[in-house]
mmCIF file of C-alpha atoms in Angstrom:
data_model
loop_
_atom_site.group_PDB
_atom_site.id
_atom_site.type_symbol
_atom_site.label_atom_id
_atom_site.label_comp_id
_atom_site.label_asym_id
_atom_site.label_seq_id
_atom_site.Cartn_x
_atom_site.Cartn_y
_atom_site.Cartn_z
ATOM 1 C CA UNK A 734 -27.585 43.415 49.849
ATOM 2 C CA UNK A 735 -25.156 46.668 50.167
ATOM 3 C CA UNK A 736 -26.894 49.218 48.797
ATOM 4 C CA UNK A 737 -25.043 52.397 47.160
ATOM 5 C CA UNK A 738 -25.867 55.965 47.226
ATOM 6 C CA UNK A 739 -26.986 57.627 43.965
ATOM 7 C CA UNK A 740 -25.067 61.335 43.699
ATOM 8 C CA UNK A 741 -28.069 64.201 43.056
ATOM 9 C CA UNK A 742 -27.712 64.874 39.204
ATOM 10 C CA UNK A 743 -28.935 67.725 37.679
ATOM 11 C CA UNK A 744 -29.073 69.578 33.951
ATOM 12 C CA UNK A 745 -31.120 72.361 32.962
ATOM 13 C CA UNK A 746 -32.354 73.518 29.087
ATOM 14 C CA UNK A 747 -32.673 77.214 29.003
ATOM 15 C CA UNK A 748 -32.458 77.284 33.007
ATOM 16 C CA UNK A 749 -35.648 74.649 33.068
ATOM 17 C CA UNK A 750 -35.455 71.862 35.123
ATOM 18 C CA UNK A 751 -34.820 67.951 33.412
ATOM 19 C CA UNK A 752 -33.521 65.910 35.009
ATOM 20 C CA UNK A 753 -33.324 65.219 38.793
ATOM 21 C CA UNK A 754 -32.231 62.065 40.714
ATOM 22 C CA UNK A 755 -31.685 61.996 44.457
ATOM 23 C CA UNK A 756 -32.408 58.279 45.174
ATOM 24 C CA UNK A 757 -30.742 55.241 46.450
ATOM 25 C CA UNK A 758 -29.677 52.640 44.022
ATOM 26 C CA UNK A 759 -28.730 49.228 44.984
ATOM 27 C CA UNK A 760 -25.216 48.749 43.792
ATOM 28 C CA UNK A 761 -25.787 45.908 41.512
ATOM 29 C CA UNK A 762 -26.514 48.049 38.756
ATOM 30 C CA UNK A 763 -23.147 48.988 36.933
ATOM 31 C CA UNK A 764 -23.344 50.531 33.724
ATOM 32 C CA UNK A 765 -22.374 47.818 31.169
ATOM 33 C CA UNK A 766 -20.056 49.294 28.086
ATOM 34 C CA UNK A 767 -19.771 46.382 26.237
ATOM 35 C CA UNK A 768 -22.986 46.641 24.427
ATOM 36 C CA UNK A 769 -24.157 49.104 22.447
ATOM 37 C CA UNK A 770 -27.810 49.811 21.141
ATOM 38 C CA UNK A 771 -29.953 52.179 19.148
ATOM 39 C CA UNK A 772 -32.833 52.275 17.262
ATOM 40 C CA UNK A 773 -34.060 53.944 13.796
ATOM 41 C CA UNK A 774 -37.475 56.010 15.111
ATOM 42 C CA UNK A 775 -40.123 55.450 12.253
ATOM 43 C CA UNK A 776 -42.098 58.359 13.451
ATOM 44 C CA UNK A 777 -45.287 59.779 10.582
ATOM 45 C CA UNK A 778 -43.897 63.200 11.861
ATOM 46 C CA UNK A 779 -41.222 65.374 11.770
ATOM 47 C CA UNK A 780 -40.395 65.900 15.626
ATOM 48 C CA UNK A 781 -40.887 69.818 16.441
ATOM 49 C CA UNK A 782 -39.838 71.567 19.481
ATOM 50 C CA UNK A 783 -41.198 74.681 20.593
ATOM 51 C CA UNK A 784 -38.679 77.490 19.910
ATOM 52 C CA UNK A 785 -37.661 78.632 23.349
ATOM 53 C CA UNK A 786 -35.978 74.545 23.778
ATOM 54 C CA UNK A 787 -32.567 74.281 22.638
ATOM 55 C CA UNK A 788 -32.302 70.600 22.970
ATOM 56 C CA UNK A 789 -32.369 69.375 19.186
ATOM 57 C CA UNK A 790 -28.636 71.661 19.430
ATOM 58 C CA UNK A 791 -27.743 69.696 23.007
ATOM 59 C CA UNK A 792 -25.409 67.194 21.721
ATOM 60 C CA UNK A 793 -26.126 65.306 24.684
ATOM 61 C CA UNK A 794 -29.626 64.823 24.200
ATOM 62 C CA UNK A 795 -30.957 62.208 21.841
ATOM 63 C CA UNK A 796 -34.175 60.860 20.640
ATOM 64 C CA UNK A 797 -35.166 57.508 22.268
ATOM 65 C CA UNK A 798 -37.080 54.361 21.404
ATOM 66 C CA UNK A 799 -39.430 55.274 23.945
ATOM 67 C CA UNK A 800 -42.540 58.080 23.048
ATOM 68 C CA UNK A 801 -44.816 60.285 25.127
ATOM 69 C CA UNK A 802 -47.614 58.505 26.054
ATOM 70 C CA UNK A 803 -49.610 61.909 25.629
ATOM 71 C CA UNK A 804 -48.989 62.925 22.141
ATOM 72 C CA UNK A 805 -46.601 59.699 20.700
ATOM 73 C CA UNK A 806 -43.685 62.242 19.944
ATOM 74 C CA UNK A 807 -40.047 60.286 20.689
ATOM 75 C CA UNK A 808 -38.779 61.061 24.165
ATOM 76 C CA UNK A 809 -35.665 62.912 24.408
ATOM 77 C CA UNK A 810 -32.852 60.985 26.497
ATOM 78 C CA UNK A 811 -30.193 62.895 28.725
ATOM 79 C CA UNK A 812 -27.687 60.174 30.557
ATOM 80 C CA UNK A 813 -25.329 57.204 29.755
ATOM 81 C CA UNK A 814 -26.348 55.576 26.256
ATOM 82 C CA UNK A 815 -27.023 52.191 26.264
ATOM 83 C CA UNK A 816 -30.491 50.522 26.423
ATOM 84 C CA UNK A 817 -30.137 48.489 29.631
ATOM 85 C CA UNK A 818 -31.029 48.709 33.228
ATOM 86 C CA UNK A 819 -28.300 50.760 34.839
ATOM 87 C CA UNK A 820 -28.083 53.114 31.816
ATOM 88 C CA UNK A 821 -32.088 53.743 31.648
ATOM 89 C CA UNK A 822 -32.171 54.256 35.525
ATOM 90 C CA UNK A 823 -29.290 57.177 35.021
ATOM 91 C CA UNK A 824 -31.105 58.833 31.866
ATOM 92 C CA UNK A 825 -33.818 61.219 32.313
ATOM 93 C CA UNK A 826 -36.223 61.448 29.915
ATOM 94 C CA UNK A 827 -38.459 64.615 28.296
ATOM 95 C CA UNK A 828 -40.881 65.220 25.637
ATOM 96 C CA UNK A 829 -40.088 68.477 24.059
ATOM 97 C CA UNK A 830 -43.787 68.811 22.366
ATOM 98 C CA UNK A 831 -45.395 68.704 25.658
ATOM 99 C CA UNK A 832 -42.770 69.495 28.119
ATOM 100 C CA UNK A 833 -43.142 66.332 30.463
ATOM 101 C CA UNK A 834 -40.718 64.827 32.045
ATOM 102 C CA UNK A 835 -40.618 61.009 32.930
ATOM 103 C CA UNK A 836 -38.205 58.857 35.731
ATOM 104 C CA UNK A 837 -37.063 55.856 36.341
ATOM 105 C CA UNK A 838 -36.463 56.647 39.864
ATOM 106 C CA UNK A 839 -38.195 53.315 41.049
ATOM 107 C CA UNK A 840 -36.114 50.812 38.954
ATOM 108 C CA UNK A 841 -38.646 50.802 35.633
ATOM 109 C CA UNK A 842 -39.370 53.856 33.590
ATOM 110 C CA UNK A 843 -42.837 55.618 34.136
ATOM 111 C CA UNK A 844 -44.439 55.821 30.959
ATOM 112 C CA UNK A 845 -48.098 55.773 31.527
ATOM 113 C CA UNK A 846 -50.236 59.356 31.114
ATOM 114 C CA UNK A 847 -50.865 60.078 35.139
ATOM 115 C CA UNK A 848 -46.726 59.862 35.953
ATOM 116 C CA UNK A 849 -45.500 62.001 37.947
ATOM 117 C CA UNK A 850 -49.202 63.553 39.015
ATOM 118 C CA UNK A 851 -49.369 64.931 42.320
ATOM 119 C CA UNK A 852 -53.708 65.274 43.089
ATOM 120 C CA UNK A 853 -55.150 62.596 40.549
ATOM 121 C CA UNK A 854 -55.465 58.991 40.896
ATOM 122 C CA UNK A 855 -56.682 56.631 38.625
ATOM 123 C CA UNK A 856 -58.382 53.613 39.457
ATOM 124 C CA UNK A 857 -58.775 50.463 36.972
ATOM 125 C CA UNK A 858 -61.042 47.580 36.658
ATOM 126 C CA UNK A 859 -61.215 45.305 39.294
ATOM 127 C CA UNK A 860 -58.866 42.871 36.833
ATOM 128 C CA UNK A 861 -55.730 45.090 36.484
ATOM 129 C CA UNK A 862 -55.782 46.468 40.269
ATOM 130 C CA UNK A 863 -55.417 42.591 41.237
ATOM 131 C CA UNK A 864 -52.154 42.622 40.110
ATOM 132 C CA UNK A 865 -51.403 45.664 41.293
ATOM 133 C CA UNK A 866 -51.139 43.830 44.863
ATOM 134 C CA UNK A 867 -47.998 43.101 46.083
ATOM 135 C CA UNK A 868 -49.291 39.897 47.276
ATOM 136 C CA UNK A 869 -50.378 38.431 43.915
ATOM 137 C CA UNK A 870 -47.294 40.505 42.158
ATOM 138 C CA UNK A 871 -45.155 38.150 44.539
ATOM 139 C CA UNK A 872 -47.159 34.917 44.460
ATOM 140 C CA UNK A 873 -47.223 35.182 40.416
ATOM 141 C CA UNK A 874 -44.301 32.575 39.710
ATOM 142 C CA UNK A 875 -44.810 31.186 43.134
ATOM 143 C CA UNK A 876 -47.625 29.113 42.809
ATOM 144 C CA UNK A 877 -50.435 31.312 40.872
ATOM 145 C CA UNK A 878 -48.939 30.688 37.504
ATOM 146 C CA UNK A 879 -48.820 27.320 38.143
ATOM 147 C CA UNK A 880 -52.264 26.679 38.386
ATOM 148 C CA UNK A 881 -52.486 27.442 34.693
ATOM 149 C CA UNK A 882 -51.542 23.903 33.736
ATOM 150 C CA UNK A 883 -55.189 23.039 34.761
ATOM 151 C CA UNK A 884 -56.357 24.602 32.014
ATOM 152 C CA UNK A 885 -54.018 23.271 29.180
ATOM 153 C CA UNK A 886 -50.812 25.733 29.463
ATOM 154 C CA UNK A 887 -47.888 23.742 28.542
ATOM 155 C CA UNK A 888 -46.074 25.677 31.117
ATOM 156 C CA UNK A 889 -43.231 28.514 30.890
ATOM 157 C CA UNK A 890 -40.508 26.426 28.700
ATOM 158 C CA UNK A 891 -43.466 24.862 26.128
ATOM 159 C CA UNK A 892 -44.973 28.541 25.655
ATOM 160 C CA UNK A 893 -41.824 30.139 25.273
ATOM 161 C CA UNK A 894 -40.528 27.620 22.308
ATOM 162 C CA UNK A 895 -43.698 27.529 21.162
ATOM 163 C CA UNK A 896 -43.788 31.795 20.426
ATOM 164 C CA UNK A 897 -40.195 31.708 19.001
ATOM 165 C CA UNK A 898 -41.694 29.866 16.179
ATOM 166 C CA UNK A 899 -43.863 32.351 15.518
ATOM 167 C CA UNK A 900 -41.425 34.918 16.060
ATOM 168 C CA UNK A 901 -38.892 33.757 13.751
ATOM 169 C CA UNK A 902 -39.534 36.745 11.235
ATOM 170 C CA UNK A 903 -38.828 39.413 13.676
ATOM 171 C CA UNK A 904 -35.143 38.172 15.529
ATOM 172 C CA UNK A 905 -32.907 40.921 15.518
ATOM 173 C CA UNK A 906 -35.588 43.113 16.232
ATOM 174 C CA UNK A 907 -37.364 45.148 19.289
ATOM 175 C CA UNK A 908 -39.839 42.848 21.389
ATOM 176 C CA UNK A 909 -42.443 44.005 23.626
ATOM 177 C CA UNK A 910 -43.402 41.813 26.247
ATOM 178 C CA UNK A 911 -46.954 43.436 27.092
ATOM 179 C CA UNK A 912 -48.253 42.728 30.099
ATOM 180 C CA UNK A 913 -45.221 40.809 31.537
ATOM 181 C CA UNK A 914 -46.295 40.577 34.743
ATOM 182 C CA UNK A 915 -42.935 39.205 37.100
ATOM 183 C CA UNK A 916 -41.279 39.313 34.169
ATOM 184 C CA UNK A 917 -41.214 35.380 33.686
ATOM 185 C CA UNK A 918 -41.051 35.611 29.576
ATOM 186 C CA UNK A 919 -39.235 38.802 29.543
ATOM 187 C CA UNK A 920 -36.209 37.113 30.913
ATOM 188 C CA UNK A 921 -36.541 34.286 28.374
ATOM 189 C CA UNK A 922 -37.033 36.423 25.018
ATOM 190 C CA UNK A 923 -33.673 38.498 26.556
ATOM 191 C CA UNK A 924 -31.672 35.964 27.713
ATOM 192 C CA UNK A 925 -32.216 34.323 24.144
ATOM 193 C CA UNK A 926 -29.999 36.570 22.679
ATOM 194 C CA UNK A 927 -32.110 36.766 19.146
ATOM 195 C CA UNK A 928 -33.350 40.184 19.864
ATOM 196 C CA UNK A 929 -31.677 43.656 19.736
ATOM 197 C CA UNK A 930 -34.035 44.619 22.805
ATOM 198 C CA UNK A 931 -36.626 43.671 24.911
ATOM 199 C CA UNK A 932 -39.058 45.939 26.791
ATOM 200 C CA UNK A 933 -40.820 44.129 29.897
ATOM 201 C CA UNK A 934 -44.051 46.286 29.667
ATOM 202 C CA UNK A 935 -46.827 46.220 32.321
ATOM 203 C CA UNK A 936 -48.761 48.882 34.435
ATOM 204 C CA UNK A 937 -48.562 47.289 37.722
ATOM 205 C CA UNK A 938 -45.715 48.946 39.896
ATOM 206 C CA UNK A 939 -45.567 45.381 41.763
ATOM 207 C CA UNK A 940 -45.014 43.065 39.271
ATOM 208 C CA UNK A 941 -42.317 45.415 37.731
ATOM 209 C CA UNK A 942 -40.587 45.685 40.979
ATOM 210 C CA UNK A 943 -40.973 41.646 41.205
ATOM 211 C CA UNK A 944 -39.686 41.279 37.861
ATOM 212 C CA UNK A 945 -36.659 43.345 38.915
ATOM 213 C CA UNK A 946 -36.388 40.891 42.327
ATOM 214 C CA UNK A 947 -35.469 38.390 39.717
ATOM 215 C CA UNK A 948 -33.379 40.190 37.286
ATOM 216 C CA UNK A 949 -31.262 41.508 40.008
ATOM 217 C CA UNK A 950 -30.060 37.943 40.692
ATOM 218 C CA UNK A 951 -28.400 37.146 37.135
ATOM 219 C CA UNK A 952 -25.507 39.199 36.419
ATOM 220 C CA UNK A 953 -26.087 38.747 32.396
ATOM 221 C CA UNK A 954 -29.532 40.140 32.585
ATOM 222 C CA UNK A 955 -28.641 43.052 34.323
ATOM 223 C CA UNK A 956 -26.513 44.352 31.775
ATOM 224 C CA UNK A 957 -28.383 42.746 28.525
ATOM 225 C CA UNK A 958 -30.493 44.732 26.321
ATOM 226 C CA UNK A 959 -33.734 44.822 28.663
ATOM 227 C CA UNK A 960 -35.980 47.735 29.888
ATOM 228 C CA UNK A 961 -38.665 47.542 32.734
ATOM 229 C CA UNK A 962 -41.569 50.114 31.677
ATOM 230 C CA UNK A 963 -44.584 50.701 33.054
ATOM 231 C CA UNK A 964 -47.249 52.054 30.530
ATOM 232 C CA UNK A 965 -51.060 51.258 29.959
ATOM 233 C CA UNK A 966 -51.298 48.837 27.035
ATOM 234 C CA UNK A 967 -53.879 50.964 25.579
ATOM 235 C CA UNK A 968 -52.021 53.933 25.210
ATOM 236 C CA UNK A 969 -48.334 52.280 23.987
ATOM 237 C CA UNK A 970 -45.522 54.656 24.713
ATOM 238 C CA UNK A 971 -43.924 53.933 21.202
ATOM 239 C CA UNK A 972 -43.811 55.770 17.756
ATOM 240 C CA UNK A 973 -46.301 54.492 14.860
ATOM 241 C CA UNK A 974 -44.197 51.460 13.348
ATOM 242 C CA UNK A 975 -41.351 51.484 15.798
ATOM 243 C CA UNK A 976 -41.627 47.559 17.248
ATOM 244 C CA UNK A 977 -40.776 44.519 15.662
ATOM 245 C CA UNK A 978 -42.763 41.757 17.875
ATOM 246 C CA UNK A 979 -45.179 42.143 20.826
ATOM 247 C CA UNK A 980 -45.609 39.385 23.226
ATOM 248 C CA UNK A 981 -48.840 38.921 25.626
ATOM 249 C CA UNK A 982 -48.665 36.331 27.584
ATOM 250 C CA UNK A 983 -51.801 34.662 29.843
ATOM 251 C CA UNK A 984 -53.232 38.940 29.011
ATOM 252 C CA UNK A 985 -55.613 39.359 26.810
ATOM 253 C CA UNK A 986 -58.320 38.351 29.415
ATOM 254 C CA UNK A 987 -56.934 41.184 31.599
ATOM 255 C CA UNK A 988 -57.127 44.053 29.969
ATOM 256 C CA UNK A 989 -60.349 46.256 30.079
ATOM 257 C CA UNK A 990 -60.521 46.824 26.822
ATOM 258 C CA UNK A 991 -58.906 43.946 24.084
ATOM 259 C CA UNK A 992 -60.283 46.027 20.981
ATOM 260 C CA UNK A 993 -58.413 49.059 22.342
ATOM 261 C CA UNK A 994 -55.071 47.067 22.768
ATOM 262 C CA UNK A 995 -54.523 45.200 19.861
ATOM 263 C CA UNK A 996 -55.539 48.559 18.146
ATOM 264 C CA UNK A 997 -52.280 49.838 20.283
ATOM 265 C CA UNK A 998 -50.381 47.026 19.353
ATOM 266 C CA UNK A 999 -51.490 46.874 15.739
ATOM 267 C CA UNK A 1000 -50.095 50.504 15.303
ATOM 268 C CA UNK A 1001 -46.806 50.335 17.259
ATOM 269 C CA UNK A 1002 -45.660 47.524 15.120
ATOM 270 C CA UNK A 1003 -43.460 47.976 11.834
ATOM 271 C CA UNK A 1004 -45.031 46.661 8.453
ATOM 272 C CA UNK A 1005 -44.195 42.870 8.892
ATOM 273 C CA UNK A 1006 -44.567 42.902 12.704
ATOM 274 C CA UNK A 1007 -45.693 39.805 14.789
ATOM 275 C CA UNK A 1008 -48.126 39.582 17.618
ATOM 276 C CA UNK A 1009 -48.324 36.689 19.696
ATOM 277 C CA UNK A 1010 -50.591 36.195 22.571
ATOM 278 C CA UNK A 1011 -51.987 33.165 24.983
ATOM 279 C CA UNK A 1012 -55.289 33.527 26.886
ATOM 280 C CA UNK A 1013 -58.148 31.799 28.317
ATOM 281 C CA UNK A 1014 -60.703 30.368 25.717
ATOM 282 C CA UNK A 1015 -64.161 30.610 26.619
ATOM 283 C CA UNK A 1016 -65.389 27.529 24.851
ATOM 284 C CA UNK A 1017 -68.977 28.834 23.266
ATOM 285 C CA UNK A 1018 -71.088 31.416 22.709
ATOM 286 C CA UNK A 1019 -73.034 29.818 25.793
ATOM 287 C CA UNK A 1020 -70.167 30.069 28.334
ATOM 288 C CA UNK A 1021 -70.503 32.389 31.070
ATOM 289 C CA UNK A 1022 -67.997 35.079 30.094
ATOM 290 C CA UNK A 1023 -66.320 35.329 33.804
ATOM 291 C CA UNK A 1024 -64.860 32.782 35.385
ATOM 292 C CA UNK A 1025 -62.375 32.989 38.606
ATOM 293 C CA UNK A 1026 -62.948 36.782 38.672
ATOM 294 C CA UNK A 1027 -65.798 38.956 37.852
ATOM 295 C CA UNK A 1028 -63.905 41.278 36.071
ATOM 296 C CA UNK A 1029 -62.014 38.575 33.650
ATOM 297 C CA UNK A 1030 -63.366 38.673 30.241
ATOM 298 C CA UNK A 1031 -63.148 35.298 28.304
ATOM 299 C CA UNK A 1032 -63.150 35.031 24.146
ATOM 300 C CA UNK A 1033 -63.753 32.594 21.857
ATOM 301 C CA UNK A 1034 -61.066 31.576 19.250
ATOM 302 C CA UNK A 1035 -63.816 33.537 16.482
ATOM 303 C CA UNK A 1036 -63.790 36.315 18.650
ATOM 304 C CA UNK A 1037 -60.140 36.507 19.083
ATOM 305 C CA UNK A 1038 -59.540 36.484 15.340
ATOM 306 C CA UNK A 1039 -62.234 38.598 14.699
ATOM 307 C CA UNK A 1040 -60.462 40.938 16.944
ATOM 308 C CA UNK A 1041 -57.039 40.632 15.528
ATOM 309 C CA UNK A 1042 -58.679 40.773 11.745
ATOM 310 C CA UNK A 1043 -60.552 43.911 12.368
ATOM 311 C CA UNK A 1044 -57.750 45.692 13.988
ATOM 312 C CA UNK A 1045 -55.941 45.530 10.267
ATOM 313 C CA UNK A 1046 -53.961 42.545 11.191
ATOM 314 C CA UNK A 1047 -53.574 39.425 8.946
ATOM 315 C CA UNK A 1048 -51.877 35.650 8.575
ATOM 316 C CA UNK A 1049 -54.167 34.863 11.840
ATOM 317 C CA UNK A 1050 -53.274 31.138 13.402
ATOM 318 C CA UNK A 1051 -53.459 29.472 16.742
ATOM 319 C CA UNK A 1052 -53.028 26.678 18.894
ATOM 320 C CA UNK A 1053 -55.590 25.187 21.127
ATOM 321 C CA UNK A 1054 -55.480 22.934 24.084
ATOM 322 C CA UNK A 1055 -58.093 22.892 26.418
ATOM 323 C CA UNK A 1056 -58.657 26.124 27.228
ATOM 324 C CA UNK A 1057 -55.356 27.516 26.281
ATOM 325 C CA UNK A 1058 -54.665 29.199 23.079
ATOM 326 C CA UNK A 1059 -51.869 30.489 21.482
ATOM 327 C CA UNK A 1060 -52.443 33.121 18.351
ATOM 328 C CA UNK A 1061 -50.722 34.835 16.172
ATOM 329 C CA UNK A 1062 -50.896 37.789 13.962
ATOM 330 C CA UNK A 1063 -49.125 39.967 11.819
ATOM 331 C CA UNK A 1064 -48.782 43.470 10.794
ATOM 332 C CA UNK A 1065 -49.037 43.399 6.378
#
């Protein structure tokens, strides 16, 4: 595929450096005009900038969707407007509270607390480095997800209808798809059409670069209302009240903390939000709590609602087959 060289741009706020781009950009991303987007920032605070930033007078500069993972503030966006692939990629993005700056420069935005450190490294569980692997990130929809089926997944198509229901409150609205791995029901909720964005979420660099491997290859995705970010789903980079649905599909198993995350995802939503999720059950108290991986964590369907109840979520329902469940949640 030809691949197109992106021109070095470069702004400055009071002589400081923002933004910076001197990559390569495969020339299948074209910025789209025929779609517009924005969003209405519930934020619990008043967004201050320290005095010697003149960006809030920078007509240019506007507050995003997307927030500082360090202190939840909105990001402030330089670049293109629109809130799709191309347009994201050419947009740099800065808190003004704590004076980071974020890039997209590999295809998805880097939203998680350790971007763009130099000396520290930060390893995860055993769990969430698996997918980390460029191996499993490209074996995902090739075989691994497959599997799932043993265990009473419906498969991609069943799942996806069978979420819509639940999200029927919160069309027209902003979906998270946490933990999207390759991206397999991020493409679905977007190409659906019944939500004014979608945000393919996970913190693997692999599986967002996969999930691009597939975007890439559909001219209509490219340019619909879909963002690749890369963030830890226990530290959201959204504002308090700022998403209309969150999606976490085959996850909740995954992630090294569930209390933590549904806390996240219980505070990013709007009043009326929905949270839908699918896991692994672990039948009984009795059964052992790992399965194919030692660092897998298994719930029961009590624990799960337990869990969803005690993060301040309510109308708690679910699905069961086999070992597969489907719940739902919502934000009063």
């Amino acid at each position: 595929m030809a691949v197109a060289t992106f021109f070095p741009c470069q702004t400055s706020i009071n002589n400081r450096h923002f933004l910076s781009h001197d990559t390569r950009f495969r020339s299948s991303l074209r910025v789209s005009s025929r779609r517009s987007f924005s969003f209405t920032v519930r934020a619990s605070s008043t967004l201050v900038l320290e005095s010697d930033l003149s960006i809030q007078q920078d007509r240019n500069s506007k507050i995003d969707v997307f927030s500082c993972p360090v202190c939840f503030e909105p990001l402030l966006r330089k670049g293109p407007p629109g809130f799709n692939l191309p347009a994201i990629y050419r947009s740099g993005f800065k808190c003004g509270r704590c004076n980071k700056s974020y890039t997209s420069k590999n295809i998805f935005l880097d939203l998680t607390v350790t971007s763009g450190m130099k000396e520290y490294v930060e390893v995860k569980p055993g769990g969430t480095e698996l997918f980390r692997s460029p191996l499993v990130s490209f074996l995902y929809e090739r075989g691994w997800r497959q599997n799932f089926n043993r265990s009473g997944f419906p498969g991609p198509d069943e799942e996806f209808k069978m979420a819509m229901e639940y999200f029927k409150s919160a069309e027209g609205g902003l979906l998270v798809d946490a933990s999207c791995g390759s991206g397999l029901f991020s493409r679905k909720f977007a190409k659906s059409e019944a939500f004014s964005g979608v945000i393919a979420l996970d913190f693997s660099e692999n599986m967002l670069l996969q999930c691009y491997d597939f975007i890439k290859k559909d001219a209509t995705l490219l340019n619909s209302n879909l963002a690749l970010v890369r963030a830890d789903i226990s530290r959201l980079p959204f504002s308090s009240g700022s998403v209309d649905a969150v999606h976490a599909g085959a996850a909740l198993h995954c992630w090294p903390s569930p209390s933590n995350a549904i806390a996240e995802i219980t505070r990013v939503m709007r009043s009326g939000g929905v949270f839908v999720g699918t896991t692994f059950l672990r039948y009984t108290s009795s059964t052992p709590w790992f399965r194919a991986f030692q660092n897998f964590g298994y719930l029961t369907e009590k624990e799960i609602e337990d869990l969803c109840k005690s993060c301040g979520l309510i109308n708690y329902s679910s699905k069961i087959q086999q070992s597969f469940i489907m719940f739902s949640a919502q934000k009063p």
